[in-house]
Every structure is written in structure tokens, then in C-alpha cells.
XYZ file of C-alpha atoms in Angstrom:
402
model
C -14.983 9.936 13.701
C -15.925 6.216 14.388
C -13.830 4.056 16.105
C -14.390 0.215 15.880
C -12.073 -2.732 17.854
C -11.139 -5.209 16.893
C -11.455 -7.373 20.284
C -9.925 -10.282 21.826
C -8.160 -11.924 19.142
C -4.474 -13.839 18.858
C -2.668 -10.902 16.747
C 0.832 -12.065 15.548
C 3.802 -9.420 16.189
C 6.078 -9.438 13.494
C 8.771 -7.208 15.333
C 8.566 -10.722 18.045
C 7.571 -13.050 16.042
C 5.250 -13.755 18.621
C 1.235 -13.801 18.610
C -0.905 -12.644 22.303
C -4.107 -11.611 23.246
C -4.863 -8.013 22.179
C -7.314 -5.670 21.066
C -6.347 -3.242 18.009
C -8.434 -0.108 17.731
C -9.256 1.557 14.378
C -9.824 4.877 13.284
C -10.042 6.468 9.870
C -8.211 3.467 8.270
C -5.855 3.777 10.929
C -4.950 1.656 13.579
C -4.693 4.103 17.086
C -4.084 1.511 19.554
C -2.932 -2.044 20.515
C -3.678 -3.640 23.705
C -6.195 -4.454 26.195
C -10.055 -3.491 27.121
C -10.137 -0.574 24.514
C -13.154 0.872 24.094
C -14.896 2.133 20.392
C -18.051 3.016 18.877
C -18.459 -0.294 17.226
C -16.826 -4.094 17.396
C -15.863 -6.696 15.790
C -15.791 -10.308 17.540
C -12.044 -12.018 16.823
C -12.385 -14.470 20.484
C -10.601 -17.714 19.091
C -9.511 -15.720 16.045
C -6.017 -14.849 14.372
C -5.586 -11.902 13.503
C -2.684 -10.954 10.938
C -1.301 -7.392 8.930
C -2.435 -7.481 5.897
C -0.174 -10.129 4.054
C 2.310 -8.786 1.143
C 3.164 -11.191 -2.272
C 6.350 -9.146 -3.531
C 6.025 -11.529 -6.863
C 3.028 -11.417 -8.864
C 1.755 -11.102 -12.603
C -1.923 -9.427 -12.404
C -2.687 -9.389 -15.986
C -1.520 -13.206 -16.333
C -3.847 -16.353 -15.863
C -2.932 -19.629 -15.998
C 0.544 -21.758 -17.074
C -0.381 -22.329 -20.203
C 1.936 -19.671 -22.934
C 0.192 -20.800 -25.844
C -3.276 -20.631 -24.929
C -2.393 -16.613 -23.426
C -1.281 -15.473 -26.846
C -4.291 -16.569 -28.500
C -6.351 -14.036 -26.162
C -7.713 -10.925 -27.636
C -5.111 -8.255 -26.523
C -7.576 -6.212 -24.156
C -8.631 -9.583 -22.560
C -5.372 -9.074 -20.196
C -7.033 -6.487 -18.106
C -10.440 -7.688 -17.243
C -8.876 -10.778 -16.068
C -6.273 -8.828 -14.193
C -9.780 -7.359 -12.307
C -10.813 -10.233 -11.819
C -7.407 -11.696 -10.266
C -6.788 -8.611 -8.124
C -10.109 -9.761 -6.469
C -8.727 -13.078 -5.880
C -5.660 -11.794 -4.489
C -7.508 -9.901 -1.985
C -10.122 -12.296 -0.506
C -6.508 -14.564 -0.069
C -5.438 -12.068 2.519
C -3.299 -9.888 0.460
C -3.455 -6.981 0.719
C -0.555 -5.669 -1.303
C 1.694 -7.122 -3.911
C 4.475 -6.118 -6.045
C 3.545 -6.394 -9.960
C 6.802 -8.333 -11.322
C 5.614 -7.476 -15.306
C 2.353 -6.914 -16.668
C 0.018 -4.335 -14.859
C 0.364 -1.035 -15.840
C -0.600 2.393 -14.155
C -3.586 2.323 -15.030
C -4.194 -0.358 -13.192
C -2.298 0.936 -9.683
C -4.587 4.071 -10.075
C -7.927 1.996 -10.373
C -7.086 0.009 -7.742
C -6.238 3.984 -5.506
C -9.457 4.869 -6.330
C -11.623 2.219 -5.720
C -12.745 1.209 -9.069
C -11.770 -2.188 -8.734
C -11.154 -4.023 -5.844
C -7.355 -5.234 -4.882
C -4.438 -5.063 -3.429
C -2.446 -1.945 -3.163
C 0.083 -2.348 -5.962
C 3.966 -1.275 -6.837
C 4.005 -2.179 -11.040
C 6.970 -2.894 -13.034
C 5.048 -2.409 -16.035
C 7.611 -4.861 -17.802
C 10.849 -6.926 -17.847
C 14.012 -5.692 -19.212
C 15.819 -8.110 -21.127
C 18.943 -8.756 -23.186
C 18.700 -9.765 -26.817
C 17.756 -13.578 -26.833
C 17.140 -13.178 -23.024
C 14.148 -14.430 -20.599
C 12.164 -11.905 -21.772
C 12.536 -11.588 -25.720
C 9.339 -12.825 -27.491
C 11.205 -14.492 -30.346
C 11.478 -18.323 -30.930
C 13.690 -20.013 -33.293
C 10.701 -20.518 -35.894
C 10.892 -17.040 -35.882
C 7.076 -16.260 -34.767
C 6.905 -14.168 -31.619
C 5.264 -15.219 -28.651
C 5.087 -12.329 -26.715
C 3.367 -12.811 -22.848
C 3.643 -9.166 -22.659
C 2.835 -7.218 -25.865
C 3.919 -3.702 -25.609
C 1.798 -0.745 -25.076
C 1.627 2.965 -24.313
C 1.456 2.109 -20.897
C 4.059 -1.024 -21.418
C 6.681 0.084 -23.278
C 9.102 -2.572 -25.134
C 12.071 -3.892 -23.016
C 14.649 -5.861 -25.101
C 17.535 -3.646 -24.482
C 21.523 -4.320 -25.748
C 24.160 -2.163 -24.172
C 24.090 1.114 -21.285
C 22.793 3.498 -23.095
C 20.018 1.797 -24.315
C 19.265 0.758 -20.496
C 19.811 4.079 -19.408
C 16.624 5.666 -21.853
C 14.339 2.514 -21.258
C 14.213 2.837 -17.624
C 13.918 6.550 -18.406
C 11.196 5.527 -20.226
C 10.113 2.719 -17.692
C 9.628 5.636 -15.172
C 7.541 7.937 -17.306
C 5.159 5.788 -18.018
C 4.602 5.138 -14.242
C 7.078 1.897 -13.116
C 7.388 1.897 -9.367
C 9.858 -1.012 -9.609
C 12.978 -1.615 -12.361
C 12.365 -5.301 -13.386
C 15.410 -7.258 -15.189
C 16.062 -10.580 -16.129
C 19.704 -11.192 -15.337
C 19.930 -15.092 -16.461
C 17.735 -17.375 -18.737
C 14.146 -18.806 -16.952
C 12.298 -22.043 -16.910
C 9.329 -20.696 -19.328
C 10.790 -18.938 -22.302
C 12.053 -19.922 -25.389
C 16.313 -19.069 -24.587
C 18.648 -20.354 -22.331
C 18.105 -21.780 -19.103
C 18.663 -20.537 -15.566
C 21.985 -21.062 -14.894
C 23.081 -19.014 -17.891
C 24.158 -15.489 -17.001
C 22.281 -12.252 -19.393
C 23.759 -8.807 -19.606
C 27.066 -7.942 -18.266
C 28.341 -6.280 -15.069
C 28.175 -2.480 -16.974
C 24.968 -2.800 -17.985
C 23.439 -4.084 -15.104
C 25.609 -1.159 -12.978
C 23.633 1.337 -15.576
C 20.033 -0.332 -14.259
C 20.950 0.528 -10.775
C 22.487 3.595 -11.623
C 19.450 5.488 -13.349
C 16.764 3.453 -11.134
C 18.409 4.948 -8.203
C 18.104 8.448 -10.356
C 14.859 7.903 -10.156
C 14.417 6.724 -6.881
C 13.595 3.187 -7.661
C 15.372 0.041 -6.757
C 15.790 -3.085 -9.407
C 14.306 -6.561 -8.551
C 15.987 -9.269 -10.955
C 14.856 -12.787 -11.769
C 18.048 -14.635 -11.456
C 20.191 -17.550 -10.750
C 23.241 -19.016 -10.842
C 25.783 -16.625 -11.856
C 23.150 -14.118 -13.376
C 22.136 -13.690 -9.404
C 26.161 -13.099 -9.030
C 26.202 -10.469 -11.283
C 22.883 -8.902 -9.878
C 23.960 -8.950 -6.165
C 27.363 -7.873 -7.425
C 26.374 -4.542 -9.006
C 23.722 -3.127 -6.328
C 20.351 -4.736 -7.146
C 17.810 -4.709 -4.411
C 16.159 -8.497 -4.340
C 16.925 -11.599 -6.512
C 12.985 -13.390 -7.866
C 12.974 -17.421 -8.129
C 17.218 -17.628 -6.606
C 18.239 -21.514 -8.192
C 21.558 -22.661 -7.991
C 22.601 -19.857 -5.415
C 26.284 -20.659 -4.816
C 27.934 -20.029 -0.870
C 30.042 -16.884 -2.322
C 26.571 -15.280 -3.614
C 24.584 -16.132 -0.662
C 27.231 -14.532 1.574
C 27.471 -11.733 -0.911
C 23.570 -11.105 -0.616
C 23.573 -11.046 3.657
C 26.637 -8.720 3.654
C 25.098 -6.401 1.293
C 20.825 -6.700 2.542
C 20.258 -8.203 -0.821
C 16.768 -9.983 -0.620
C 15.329 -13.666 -1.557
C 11.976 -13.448 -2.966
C 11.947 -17.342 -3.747
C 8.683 -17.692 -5.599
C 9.100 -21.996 -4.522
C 4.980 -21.812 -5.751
C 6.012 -21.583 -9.233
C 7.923 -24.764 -9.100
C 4.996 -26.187 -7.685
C 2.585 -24.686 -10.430
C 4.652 -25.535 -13.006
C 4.804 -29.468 -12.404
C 1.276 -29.599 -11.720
C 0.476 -28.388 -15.075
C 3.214 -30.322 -16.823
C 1.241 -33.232 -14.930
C -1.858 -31.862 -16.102
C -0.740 -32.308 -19.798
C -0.097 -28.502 -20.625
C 1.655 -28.560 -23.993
C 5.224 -27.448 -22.820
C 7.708 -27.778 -25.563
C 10.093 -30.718 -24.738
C 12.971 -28.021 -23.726
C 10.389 -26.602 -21.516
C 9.367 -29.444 -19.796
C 12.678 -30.601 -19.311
C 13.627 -27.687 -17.338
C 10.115 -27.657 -15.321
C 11.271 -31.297 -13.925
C 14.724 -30.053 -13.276
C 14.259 -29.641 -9.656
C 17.079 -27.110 -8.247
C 16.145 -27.234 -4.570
C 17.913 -25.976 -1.504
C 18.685 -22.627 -1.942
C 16.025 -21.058 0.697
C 17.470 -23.231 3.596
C 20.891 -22.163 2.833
C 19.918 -18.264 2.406
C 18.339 -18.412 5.827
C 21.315 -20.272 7.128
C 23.487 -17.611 5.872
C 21.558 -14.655 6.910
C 19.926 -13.559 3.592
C 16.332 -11.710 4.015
C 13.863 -13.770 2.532
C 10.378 -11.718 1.361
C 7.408 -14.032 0.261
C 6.952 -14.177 -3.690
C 4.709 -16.203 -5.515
C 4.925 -15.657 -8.956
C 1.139 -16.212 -9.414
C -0.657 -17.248 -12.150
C 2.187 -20.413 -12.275
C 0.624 -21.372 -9.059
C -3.354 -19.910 -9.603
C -3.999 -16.360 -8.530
C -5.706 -17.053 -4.586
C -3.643 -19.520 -4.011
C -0.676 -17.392 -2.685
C -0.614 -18.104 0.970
C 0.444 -22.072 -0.086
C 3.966 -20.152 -0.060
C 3.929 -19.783 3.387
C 3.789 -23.521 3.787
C 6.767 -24.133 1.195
C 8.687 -21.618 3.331
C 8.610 -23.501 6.196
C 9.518 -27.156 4.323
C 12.198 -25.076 3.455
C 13.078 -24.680 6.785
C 11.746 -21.326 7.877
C 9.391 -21.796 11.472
C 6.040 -20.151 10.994
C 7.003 -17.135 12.697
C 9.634 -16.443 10.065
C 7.496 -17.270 7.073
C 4.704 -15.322 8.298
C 7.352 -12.507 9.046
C 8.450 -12.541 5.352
C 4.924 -12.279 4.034
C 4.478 -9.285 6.488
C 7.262 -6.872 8.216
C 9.987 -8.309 5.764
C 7.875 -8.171 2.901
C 7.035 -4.293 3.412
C 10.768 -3.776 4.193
C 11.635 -4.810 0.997
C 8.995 -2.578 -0.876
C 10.130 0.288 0.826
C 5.855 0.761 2.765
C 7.239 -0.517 6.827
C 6.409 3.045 7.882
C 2.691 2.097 6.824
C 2.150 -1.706 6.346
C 3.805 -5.079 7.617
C 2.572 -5.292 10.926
C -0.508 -3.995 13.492
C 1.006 -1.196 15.073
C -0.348 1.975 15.727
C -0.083 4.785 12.676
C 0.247 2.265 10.374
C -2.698 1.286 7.700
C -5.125 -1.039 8.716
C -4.937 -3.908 6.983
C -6.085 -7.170 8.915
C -6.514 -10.664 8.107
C -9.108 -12.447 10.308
C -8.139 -16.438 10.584
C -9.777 -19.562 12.429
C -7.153 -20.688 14.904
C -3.704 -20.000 16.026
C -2.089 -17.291 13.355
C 0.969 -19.497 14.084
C 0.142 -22.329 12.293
C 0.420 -21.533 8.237
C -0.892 -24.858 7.328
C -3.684 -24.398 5.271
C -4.130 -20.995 6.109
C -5.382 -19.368 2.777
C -8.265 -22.055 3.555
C -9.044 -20.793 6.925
C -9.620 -16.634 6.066
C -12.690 -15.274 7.742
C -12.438 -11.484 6.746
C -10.201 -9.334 4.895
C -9.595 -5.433 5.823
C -7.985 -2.759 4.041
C -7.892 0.489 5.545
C -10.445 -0.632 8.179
C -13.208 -1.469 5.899
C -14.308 -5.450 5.176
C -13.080 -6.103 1.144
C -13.829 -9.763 1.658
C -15.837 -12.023 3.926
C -15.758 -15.883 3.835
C -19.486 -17.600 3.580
C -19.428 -19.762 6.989
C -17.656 -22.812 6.864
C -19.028 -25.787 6.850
């Protein structure tokens, strides 16, 4: 069995939050051991290197590219897939080596990824978002076309869902057709056609069902929410609130006393304004609540003890560009340690994989991202990846920099 070491690189500790001198040896697509003057069969140079676990985006849409809703639903319906390919490449030669699929990939596409068909990150799906009549995720607009994002499938089954019971058989259904993850929407969203964010969907029975039956199943429930729709979520048992505007003190304190997690996704806002600057077509309501700024809610969560994972919510912010969230985080008051600790060790928490990924300890997956410089300093780190490893084998190499 070959071993190969990883030598004399700065690897960053999540369970410190500190980054030293070691050498991490490899075997199998595990790592065996951490520390000093190890020997192996075979090297690989990291002197003046960072070296980092494989980096996690719990917030991600595979089969979506770019901002732009009007131009997606004029695709050919297949088109979704191939372009998911191509930005599960992306993904990986950013250092990420694992995401969580918030809506959109399917099996299928987990199970290509297992068996090395097509190059990615290892993947948790959703398959799709649940959503109340006239909520985030119903495809109807008031000219009464649909503009569906997410056009169900046998292996995406429809989600607009009124009442329990009708909860309880979709995420029956959800799970049979191979969800990992329970996705809801429990408030109204910046890009759809309904209400806002600060405008609460489903009610506390029905969102107690989702938890209920997801549990069943052994699944937890991620919900993009704000505002009192986050209330609600935290309230009845969900496992992470996506995006997290207008988070009041009696939620935040709500989430740290019951682990609830922050996945804050601040690259959408980011993506969003750059297209709206870019002249995407956003309908006027749309736009509006693109420049509605609702900042301050990741400072406070920190403050107040919340767990913060690293989201993106790529493609609103381009697929490959997901390690700019790192450098939001720590605007938002996070140090580097911390944001690089949510991409990593709280990032695999959350997903339920910390006895296998999140940090470069021995029996754990090797995954490693290879950096110029300190592994400390996020700031244009997606910019400054020399090699990506999953399992111990190269998936991506930067050409030299100039």
C-alpha cells in the first residue's frame, strides 16, 4: 500500500484554530499520521505552503447557472445537468470538496459523483424545496405563466405542499427518491415572484410535521428563512436557518440555546447586486428587494453564540467563486480562524460527516487544499489554490502563476 507525505507545510487545525508546521501522511485515501519527519513511499513538496481540509459549501444549487430566472427557463430541460457537470468541476478546483445541494441535484447526480463519472464534490442533495402555496418556492406568477427554476421530475418530485399531511407524504416521498437533506422555505425570498423575506410561510404544525417525519427518516431540515419565518423554524426543531435577514435578539438566543445553525449565504447578496448592476432584467419588485440591504445579522449570531457554517448559495455569486465567503465572514466580524473553521470542522458538524471530513486528522478522509502563503489569511484565497485532493489523489492542479 503506498504511502505519500505531504511534507513541511503550514496545516491549519480547526479543533485550535491554529495553523504549525507539520507533515500529514496518507494512505489509501486516508490520512495515518500528523506530525513531524514522517517517512512514505512518495512526497509531495508543501515548504511555504498552506495546507487546509478539504473546504465544505453547506449552500449550493449544482444544476443552476447564473442570476438570471428568465434566461434559465428558456433552457432545454436536460440542459440542467450537463451544466451541473460542468459546475461540480468548478466547485472542486475552488477547494471544495463537499457541499450540501440546497435544491436541484438529484441522486443521480450524488451517485455519479461516488463513482467517479464526473468529477466533484462529495454531495448531500435536497432534491427540492418544500413550499407553501404562494410561497418562495411556487412557480406561479400573477400573469399566471409558471416560471419554474426547478421543474419536477422522477428524481425531483413536486414540493408545493398545504397542510401536515400533505408534508408528512412529500418528505416520504422526498426520501424515496434519494433526499439526504429536508429543504423548506419557511418565509418569502429575494428572487421569487411572492412575498418578501420578512413574511412568515407555513405554520408552527406544519413545520413540527417536517421535523417530525425527517427525523423518521433520519434526516434533519435546513430552512431558508428570516424574520419571523426563522422564528418559527428555530422554534419547532429545524437543524440550520439558509440566508438568516432580519434575525431578531429572541431568535438569535433561541438558535445558540438550541445548536441551531447560520448558514448565511452573505455571497448571494453580493451576486445579486452585481447582476442588478450588470442590467439583469429583474422585475421592479425584484430589484427592489435585491437593493434592500438587511445587514448585521452574522455579527450578532456570533456575538450571541450561534454556529455559523459557510453557505454560498452559488450560482447568485458564480459557481468557483465560493471561497469569496470566507472574506464576507470575516467583514462580518468573524477572524480568519473562525471563518475558515466554519468552512471546515463547523461545516462537517453541521452535515452530520466530522467523523470523516472537516479537519486533517488521522482516520479521517483525505481531502487537502494546497495554498500559497499563510492558510490564515482568507483574502483572496480561492485565487491562491495550488492543488486540490480528495481521498489522496490530485482532482485539480493550478497552471503556475504568473
Amino acid at each position: 500500500m503506498k504511502r505519500t507525505v505531504f511534507r513541511g507545510g503550514t496545516v491549519y487545525d480547526p479543533a485550535s484554530r491554529t495553523a504549525g508546521s507539520a507533515d500529514i501522511a496518507v494512505e489509501d485515501g486516508w490520512i495515518v499520521d500528523v506530525g513531524s519527519g514522517l517517512e512514505g513511499d512518495e512526497e509531495v513538496d508543501c515548504t511555504g505552503r498552506g495546507v487546509l481540509p478539504g473546504l465544505i459549501d453547506c449552500h449550493v444549487h449544482l444544476t443552476m447557472t447564473g442570476s438570471d430566472v428568465f434566461e434559465s427557463v428558456q433552457q432545454p430541460f436536460s440542459l440542467q445537468f450537463y451544466e451541473g457537470a460542468v459546475n461540480m468541476a468548478k466547485t472542486l478546483a475552488a477547494g471544495v470538496t463537499t457541499v450540501r445541494d440546497a435544491a436541484g441535484a438529484d441522486l443521480g447526480m450524488r451517485v455519479a459523483q461516488e463513482r467517479g463519472l464526473v468529477p466533484g464534490p462529495r454531495m448531500q442533495v435536497s432534491l427540492n424545496m418544500l413550499s407553501q402555496t404562494g410561497g418562495h418556492g411556487d412557480p406561479w406568477w400573477p400573469s399566471t405563466c409558471v416560471v419554474d427554476l426547478l421543474p419536477p421530475h422522477p428524481g425531483r418530485p413536486p414540493v408545493i405542499v398545504d397542510g401536515p399531511e400533505e408534508i408528512r407524504r412529500k418528505i416520504r416521498e422526498l426520501v424515496r427518491a434519494g433526499a439526504d437533506v429536508i429543504k423548506v422555505a419557511t418565509s418569502g425570498g429575494v428572487v421569487s415572484s411572492g412575498a418578501g423575506p420578512k413574511i412568515p410561510h407555513f405554520r408552527d404544525d406544519e413545520i413540527a410535521m417536517m421535523v417530525t417525519e425527517a427525523s423518521a427518516a433520519g434526516r434533519h431540515v435546513m430552512a431558508h428563512a428570516h424574520g419571523e419565518g426563522a422564528k418559527a423554524a428555530v422554534r419547532n426543531g429545524v437543524r440550520s436557518i439558509e440566508h438568516g435577514h432580519f434575525l431578531d435578539d429572541e431568535t438569535l438566543a433561541m438558535m445558540a440555546e438550541r445548536g441551531t445553525w447560520l448558514v448565511p449565504t452573505l455571497s448571494a447578496g453580493v451576486g445579486l447586486r452585481r447582476a442588478l448592476e450588470a442590467g439583469v432584467p429583474f422585475p421592479d419588485h425584484i430589484a427592489e428587494k435585491i437593493r434592500e440591504r438587511a445587514g448585521g445579522s452574522v455579527r450578532r449570531a456570533a456575538e450571541a453564540g450561534v454556529r455559523i457554517a459557510m453557505g454560498t448559495d452559488a450560482p447568485l455569486l458564480p459557481h468557483g467563486e465560493n471561497l469569496l465567503e470566507l472574506e464576507l465572514l470575516v467583514e462580518q466580524g468573524l477572524s480568519p480562524a473562525d471563518a475558515l473553521h466554519a468552512a471546515t470542522l463547523s461545516a462537517a458538524e453541521l452535515m452530520g460527516v466530522a467523523e470523516m471530513l472537516g479537519s486533517l486528522t488521522p482516520g479521517k478522509r483525505a481531502d487537502l487544499v494546497v495554498v500559497d502563503g499563510d492558510p490564515l489569511d482568507v483574502q483572496d484565497l480561492g485565487n491562491r489554490i495550488v492543488a486540490v485532493y480528495q481521498d489522496g489523489r490530485a482532482v485539480h492542479v493550478a497552471p503556475p502563476r504568473r
